[in-house]
Amino acid sequence: MASLKVPTSVPEPYEDAEQLKKAFAGWGTNEALIIQILAHRNAAQRKLIRETYAAAYGEDLLKDLDAELTSDFQRAVLLWTLSPAERDAYLVNEATKRLTSSNWVILEIACTRSSDDLFKARQAYHARYKKSLEEDVAYHTTGDFRKLLVPLLTAFRYEGEEANMTLARKEANILHEKISDKAYNDEELIRIISTRSKAQLNATFNHYLDQHGSEINKDLETDSDDEYLKLLSAAIECLKTPEKHFEKVLRLAIKGTGTDEWDLTRVVTTRAEVDMERIKEEYHKRNSVPLDRAIAGDTSGDYERMLLALIGHGDA
């Protein structure tokens, strides 16, 4: 099934708000109209629609969507309609809860967002939950997991492309030494991973390969039964080549026994406006099947239509 395309002319926010109100009217909800509008609006447009809807009807669009929709389709629409910062705050909070706890989701957000994105997510968390994001993550994690995740979440990395090659060589040796000694929770190792810019880390990982003859993650895989080690390896993958991390999450979500809709929904809604085109290329290359076909073969109904609309959205 082909992805839905972005319309050439986008209506004004008040028209969208009016159409969404109509989609909720009467006996049944018009899910197709909700997809047609929300799945084809960017983050700034969705924000305006929410503000216009509140001003026109005195109601919260998110609450109305929550009341009208159900199941995986409801989750996909709600996550997509949130601003990126609100969405990350919501996902981190959910990942700290006992029944939905996930160090993986926290790690993914910490390592694949820019410093500015993380700063905005922390602000959104504070506004919504009246607590700090770091405080909740620190409270709900323990030991080495906490030691790794909190610095990753609180880092304010330099975002430029410059890299210091002398420093990269030095820190590649430090990483190799710590990994050889199986000192995976060493403060120096965590300091390098959690504070250096992504450009600097890529230079360090390249030097690691040149100087020691193997990829850093290959050396970590020798002890892959260790949960903390898997998390550390995923952090490096997310920082180095996020599209490979997201391809893997999607592949496991789709190809496992039964679909993991939560992972599938999270990746599609958080990456549709960021790097979905690269993720689709990586998925096709790795699985010899286009992502839209894989999703269409594993989902159905309005949920399928929403996801396909979003991955067709690309970077638009």
GROMACS .gro file of C-alpha atoms in nm:
model
  316
    1MET     CA    1   0.000   0.000   0.000
    2ALA     CA    2   0.135   0.343  -0.092
    3SER     CA    3   0.186   0.610   0.172
    4LEU     CA    4  -0.055   0.903   0.187
    5LYS     CA    5   0.088   1.217   0.034
    6VAL     CA    6   0.105   1.565   0.180
    7PRO     CA    7  -0.160   1.788   0.018
    8THR     CA    8  -0.023   2.069  -0.194
    9SER     CA    9  -0.224   2.342  -0.018
   10VAL     CA   10  -0.273   2.329   0.357
   11PRO     CA   11  -0.592   2.484   0.501
   12GLU     CA   12  -0.582   2.747   0.775
   13PRO     CA   13  -0.572   2.618   1.136
   14TYR     CA   14  -0.930   2.734   1.203
   15GLU     CA   15  -1.052   2.523   0.907
   16ASP     CA   16  -0.862   2.221   1.041
   17ALA     CA   17  -1.000   2.278   1.392
   18GLU     CA   18  -1.354   2.303   1.250
   19GLN     CA   19  -1.309   1.984   1.046
   20LEU     CA   20  -1.174   1.796   1.349
   21LYS     CA   21  -1.473   1.910   1.556
   22LYS     CA   22  -1.699   1.775   1.280
   23ALA     CA   23  -1.506   1.445   1.284
   24PHE     CA   24  -1.615   1.398   1.646
   25ALA     CA   25  -1.981   1.493   1.585
   26GLY     CA   26  -2.268   1.248   1.540
   27TRP     CA   27  -2.281   0.878   1.620
   28GLY     CA   28  -1.944   0.770   1.483
   29THR     CA   29  -1.602   0.928   1.470
   30ASN     CA   30  -1.465   1.012   1.124
   31GLU     CA   31  -1.120   0.855   1.163
   32ALA     CA   32  -1.031   0.907   0.797
   33LEU     CA   33  -1.077   1.283   0.835
   34ILE     CA   34  -0.858   1.287   1.148
   35ILE     CA   35  -0.580   1.108   0.956
   36GLN     CA   36  -0.627   1.334   0.653
   37ILE     CA   37  -0.572   1.642   0.869
   38LEU     CA   38  -0.332   1.559   1.151
   39ALA     CA   39  -0.103   1.314   0.968
   40HIS     CA   40  -0.029   1.581   0.707
   41ARG     CA   41   0.053   1.875   0.935
   42ASN     CA   42   0.398   1.953   1.069
   43ALA     CA   43   0.475   2.024   1.435
   44ALA     CA   44   0.420   2.401   1.405
   45GLN     CA   45   0.088   2.350   1.224
   46ARG     CA   46  -0.034   2.095   1.480
   47LYS     CA   47   0.047   2.339   1.761
   48LEU     CA   48  -0.160   2.608   1.589
   49ILE     CA   49  -0.449   2.367   1.537
   50ARG     CA   50  -0.451   2.280   1.909
   51GLU     CA   51  -0.442   2.648   2.009
   52THR     CA   52  -0.716   2.738   1.759
   53TYR     CA   53  -0.933   2.445   1.870
   54ALA     CA   54  -0.902   2.551   2.237
   55ALA     CA   55  -0.986   2.914   2.151
   56ALA     CA   56  -1.283   2.823   1.929
   57TYR     CA   57  -1.445   2.551   2.142
   58GLY     CA   58  -1.301   2.594   2.491
   59GLU     CA   59  -1.187   2.233   2.479
   60ASP     CA   60  -0.855   2.047   2.465
   61LEU     CA   61  -0.808   1.870   2.131
   62LEU     CA   62  -0.594   1.602   2.296
   63LYS     CA   63  -0.870   1.519   2.545
   64ASP     CA   64  -1.128   1.498   2.266
   65LEU     CA   65  -0.901   1.270   2.061
   66ASP     CA   66  -0.843   1.057   2.370
   67ALA     CA   67  -1.219   1.025   2.427
   68GLU     CA   68  -1.307   0.952   2.064
   69LEU     CA   69  -1.034   0.707   1.961
   70THR     CA   70  -0.922   0.367   2.087
   71SER     CA   71  -0.633   0.124   2.095
   72ASP     CA   72  -0.311   0.161   1.891
   73PHE     CA   73  -0.465   0.418   1.658
   74GLN     CA   74  -0.547   0.638   1.958
   75ARG     CA   75  -0.189   0.615   2.088
   76ALA     CA   76  -0.039   0.697   1.746
   77VAL     CA   77  -0.264   1.003   1.698
   78LEU     CA   78  -0.208   1.133   2.052
   79LEU     CA   79   0.171   1.095   2.040
   80TRP     CA   80   0.184   1.260   1.698
   81THR     CA   81  -0.035   1.553   1.804
   82LEU     CA   82   0.189   1.638   2.100
   83SER     CA   83   0.481   1.873   2.034
   84PRO     CA   84   0.817   1.690   2.008
   85ALA     CA   85   0.920   1.814   2.356
   86GLU     CA   86   0.587   1.715   2.516
   87ARG     CA   87   0.607   1.376   2.345
   88ASP     CA   88   0.958   1.307   2.476
   89ALA     CA   89   0.853   1.417   2.826
   90TYR     CA   90   0.551   1.186   2.811
   91LEU     CA   91   0.757   0.890   2.684
   92VAL     CA   92   1.025   0.933   2.952
   93ASN     CA   93   0.760   0.959   3.225
   94GLU     CA   94   0.589   0.647   3.093
   95ALA     CA   95   0.927   0.469   3.087
   96THR     CA   96   0.974   0.538   3.460
   97LYS     CA   97   0.644   0.373   3.558
   98ARG     CA   98   0.648   0.024   3.708
   99LEU     CA   99   0.431  -0.146   3.444
  100THR     CA  100   0.573   0.039   3.144
  101SER     CA  101   0.931   0.092   3.265
  102SER     CA  102   1.196   0.090   2.996
  103ASN     CA  103   1.561   0.191   3.024
  104TRP     CA  104   1.573   0.147   2.644
  105VAL     CA  105   1.321   0.425   2.575
  106ILE     CA  106   1.503   0.661   2.813
  107LEU     CA  107   1.835   0.577   2.648
  108GLU     CA  108   1.693   0.626   2.298
  109ILE     CA  109   1.564   0.975   2.382
  110ALA     CA  110   1.887   1.070   2.562
  111CYS     CA  111   2.112   0.970   2.271
  112THR     CA  112   1.913   1.056   1.956
  113ARG     CA  113   1.794   1.407   2.045
  114SER     CA  114   1.996   1.726   2.014
  115SER     CA  115   2.099   1.913   2.328
  116ASP     CA  116   1.829   2.170   2.252
  117ASP     CA  117   1.566   1.894   2.211
  118LEU     CA  118   1.663   1.748   2.551
  119PHE     CA  119   1.652   2.092   2.713
  120LYS     CA  120   1.300   2.148   2.578
  121ALA     CA  121   1.192   1.799   2.689
  122ARG     CA  122   1.316   1.875   3.041
  123GLN     CA  123   1.116   2.201   3.039
  124ALA     CA  124   0.805   2.019   2.913
  125TYR     CA  125   0.852   1.752   3.182
  126HIS     CA  126   0.876   2.015   3.453
  127ALA     CA  127   0.562   2.191   3.325
  128ARG     CA  128   0.354   1.873   3.298
  129TYR     CA  129   0.467   1.663   3.596
  130LYS     CA  130   0.588   1.935   3.839
  131LYS     CA  131   0.914   1.743   3.885
  132SER     CA  132   1.245   1.728   3.704
  133LEU     CA  133   1.299   1.465   3.438
  134GLU     CA  134   1.642   1.379   3.582
  135GLU     CA  135   1.494   1.339   3.931
  136ASP     CA  136   1.236   1.086   3.812
  137VAL     CA  137   1.484   0.889   3.601
  138ALA     CA  138   1.736   0.883   3.888
  139TYR     CA  139   1.465   0.766   4.130
  140HIS     CA  140   1.334   0.491   3.903
  141THR     CA  141   1.669   0.347   3.793
  142THR     CA  142   1.947   0.185   3.995
  143GLY     CA  143   2.316   0.104   3.991
  144ASP     CA  144   2.500   0.115   3.661
  145PHE     CA  145   2.180   0.195   3.468
  146ARG     CA  146   2.136   0.516   3.667
  147LYS     CA  147   2.509   0.591   3.640
  148LEU     CA  148   2.481   0.583   3.257
  149LEU     CA  149   2.133   0.724   3.190
  150VAL     CA  150   2.130   1.036   3.408
  151PRO     CA  151   2.449   1.190   3.257
  152LEU     CA  152   2.324   1.106   2.905
  153LEU     CA  153   1.994   1.286   2.971
  154THR     CA  154   2.152   1.591   3.131
  155ALA     CA  155   2.434   1.640   2.880
  156PHE     CA  156   2.442   1.965   2.684
  157ARG     CA  157   2.668   1.856   2.399
  158TYR     CA  158   2.836   2.087   2.151
  159GLU     CA  159   2.639   2.044   1.826
  160GLY     CA  160   2.900   2.160   1.574
  161GLU     CA  161   3.092   1.949   1.321
  162GLU     CA  162   3.444   2.027   1.449
  163ALA     CA  163   3.643   1.744   1.606
  164ASN     CA  164   3.980   1.743   1.784
  165MET     CA  165   4.177   1.451   1.635
  166THR     CA  166   4.443   1.446   1.908
  167LEU     CA  167   4.169   1.417   2.169
  168ALA     CA  168   3.992   1.153   1.960
  169ARG     CA  169   4.307   0.935   1.952
  170LYS     CA  170   4.361   0.976   2.325
  171GLU     CA  171   4.001   0.895   2.415
  172ALA     CA  172   3.985   0.603   2.173
  173ASN     CA  173   4.272   0.452   2.374
  174ILE     CA  174   4.096   0.522   2.703
  175LEU     CA  175   3.780   0.350   2.574
  176HIS     CA  176   3.980   0.052   2.449
  177GLU     CA  177   4.160   0.019   2.780
  178LYS     CA  178   3.837   0.029   2.982
  179ILE     CA  179   3.662  -0.220   2.752
  180SER     CA  180   3.963  -0.455   2.755
  181ASP     CA  181   3.954  -0.444   3.136
  182LYS     CA  182   3.574  -0.499   3.129
  183ALA     CA  183   3.540  -0.173   3.324
  184TYR     CA  184   3.219  -0.092   3.142
  185ASN     CA  185   3.082   0.131   3.419
  186ASP     CA  186   3.405   0.330   3.458
  187GLU     CA  187   3.352   0.704   3.512
  188GLU     CA  188   3.596   0.800   3.236
  189LEU     CA  189   3.414   0.580   2.983
  190ILE     CA  190   3.075   0.727   3.082
  191ARG     CA  191   3.219   1.081   3.081
  192ILE     CA  192   3.339   1.043   2.720
  193ILE     CA  193   3.011   0.889   2.597
  194SER     CA  194   2.789   1.140   2.777
  195THR     CA  195   2.971   1.471   2.723
  196ARG     CA  196   3.148   1.471   2.387
  197SER     CA  197   2.977   1.607   2.077
  198LYS     CA  198   2.849   1.353   1.826
  199ALA     CA  199   3.113   1.472   1.574
  200GLN     CA  200   3.386   1.424   1.835
  201LEU     CA  201   3.253   1.079   1.927
  202ASN     CA  202   3.244   0.970   1.563
  203ALA     CA  203   3.609   1.074   1.528
  204THR     CA  204   3.690   0.880   1.847
  205PHE     CA  205   3.507   0.568   1.726
  206ASN     CA  206   3.688   0.590   1.389
  207HIS     CA  207   4.023   0.613   1.568
  208TYR     CA  208   3.921   0.318   1.785
  209LEU     CA  209   3.872   0.110   1.470
  210ASP     CA  210   4.196   0.235   1.307
  211GLN     CA  211   4.411   0.183   1.617
  212HIS     CA  212   4.265  -0.140   1.751
  213GLY     CA  213   4.133  -0.317   1.442
  214SER     CA  214   3.772  -0.362   1.551
  215GLU     CA  215   3.453  -0.157   1.590
  216ILE     CA  216   3.391  -0.050   1.948
  217ASN     CA  217   3.052  -0.224   1.952
  218LYS     CA  218   3.209  -0.549   1.831
  219ASP     CA  219   3.435  -0.546   2.136
  220LEU     CA  220   3.136  -0.481   2.362
  221GLU     CA  221   2.937  -0.768   2.206
  222THR     CA  222   3.170  -1.028   2.353
  223ASP     CA  223   2.975  -0.997   2.680
  224SER     CA  224   2.633  -0.943   2.525
  225ASP     CA  225   2.438  -1.134   2.793
  226ASP     CA  226   2.487  -0.837   3.026
  227GLU     CA  227   2.181  -0.602   3.017
  228TYR     CA  228   2.386  -0.296   3.111
  229LEU     CA  229   2.635  -0.377   2.837
  230LYS     CA  230   2.356  -0.407   2.580
  231LEU     CA  231   2.236  -0.063   2.690
  232LEU     CA  232   2.586   0.086   2.662
  233SER     CA  233   2.625  -0.066   2.315
  234ALA     CA  234   2.286   0.077   2.211
  235ALA     CA  235   2.391   0.421   2.341
  236ILE     CA  236   2.697   0.413   2.113
  237GLU     CA  237   2.482   0.298   1.817
  238CYS     CA  238   2.229   0.578   1.882
  239LEU     CA  239   2.502   0.841   1.903
  240LYS     CA  240   2.690   0.712   1.599
  241THR     CA  241   2.424   0.594   1.350
  242PRO     CA  242   2.072   0.651   1.489
  243GLU     CA  243   1.906   0.520   1.169
  244LYS     CA  244   2.063   0.177   1.237
  245HIS     CA  245   1.924   0.176   1.590
  246PHE     CA  246   1.574   0.269   1.471
  247GLU     CA  247   1.585   0.015   1.188
  248LYS     CA  248   1.660  -0.256   1.444
  249VAL     CA  249   1.378  -0.143   1.675
  250LEU     CA  250   1.134  -0.147   1.381
  251ARG     CA  251   1.259  -0.484   1.254
  252LEU     CA  252   1.215  -0.647   1.595
  253ALA     CA  253   0.876  -0.479   1.644
  254ILE     CA  254   0.745  -0.608   1.310
  255LYS     CA  255   0.917  -0.945   1.276
  256GLY     CA  256   0.876  -1.074   1.630
  257THR     CA  257   0.601  -1.305   1.752
  258GLY     CA  258   0.315  -1.058   1.723
  259THR     CA  259   0.373  -0.692   1.652
  260ASP     CA  260   0.520  -0.469   1.924
  261GLU     CA  261   0.285  -0.178   1.856
  262TRP     CA  262   0.435   0.043   2.127
  263ASP     CA  263   0.783   0.034   1.973
  264LEU     CA  264   0.642   0.069   1.621
  265THR     CA  265   0.427   0.368   1.718
  266ARG     CA  266   0.708   0.537   1.913
  267VAL     CA  267   0.961   0.518   1.631
  268VAL     CA  268   0.719   0.632   1.360
  269THR     CA  269   0.576   0.925   1.559
  270THR     CA  270   0.911   1.048   1.694
  271ARG     CA  271   1.113   1.015   1.370
  272ALA     CA  272   0.860   1.106   1.096
  273GLU     CA  273   0.980   1.468   1.092
  274VAL     CA  274   1.344   1.395   1.170
  275ASP     CA  275   1.519   1.114   0.979
  276MET     CA  276   1.246   0.879   0.853
  277GLU     CA  277   1.386   0.878   0.499
  278ARG     CA  278   1.723   0.748   0.624
  279ILE     CA  279   1.548   0.492   0.845
  280LYS     CA  280   1.340   0.372   0.547
  281GLU     CA  281   1.655   0.335   0.337
  282GLU     CA  282   1.828   0.142   0.615
  283TYR     CA  283   1.523  -0.081   0.663
  284HIS     CA  284   1.496  -0.161   0.292
  285LYS     CA  285   1.870  -0.233   0.270
  286ARG     CA  286   1.867  -0.459   0.578
  287ASN     CA  287   1.540  -0.647   0.511
  288SER     CA  288   1.498  -0.631   0.130
  289VAL     CA  289   1.141  -0.509   0.191
  290PRO     CA  290   1.023  -0.146   0.193
  291LEU     CA  291   0.913  -0.028   0.537
  292ASP     CA  292   0.564   0.069   0.417
  293ARG     CA  293   0.507  -0.284   0.288
  294ALA     CA  294   0.632  -0.436   0.614
  295ILE     CA  295   0.399  -0.212   0.817
  296ALA     CA  296   0.103  -0.280   0.586
  297GLY     CA  297   0.162  -0.654   0.623
  298ASP     CA  298   0.165  -0.640   1.001
  299THR     CA  299  -0.100  -0.381   1.093
  300SER     CA  300  -0.454  -0.301   0.982
  301GLY     CA  301  -0.733  -0.046   0.978
  302ASP     CA  302  -0.695   0.314   1.092
  303TYR     CA  303  -0.373   0.233   1.278
  304GLU     CA  304  -0.212   0.107   0.956
  305ARG     CA  305  -0.338   0.410   0.762
  306MET     CA  306  -0.203   0.652   1.023
  307LEU     CA  307   0.144   0.492   1.028
  308LEU     CA  308   0.167   0.482   0.649
  309ALA     CA  309   0.064   0.847   0.628
  310LEU     CA  310   0.337   0.940   0.874
  311ILE     CA  311   0.619   0.750   0.707
  312GLY     CA  312   0.513   0.905   0.375
  313HIS     CA  313   0.537   1.240   0.553
  314GLY     CA  314   0.916   1.205   0.545
  315ASP     CA  315   1.107   1.518   0.638
  316ALA     CA  316   0.833   1.751   0.512
   0.00000   0.00000   0.00000
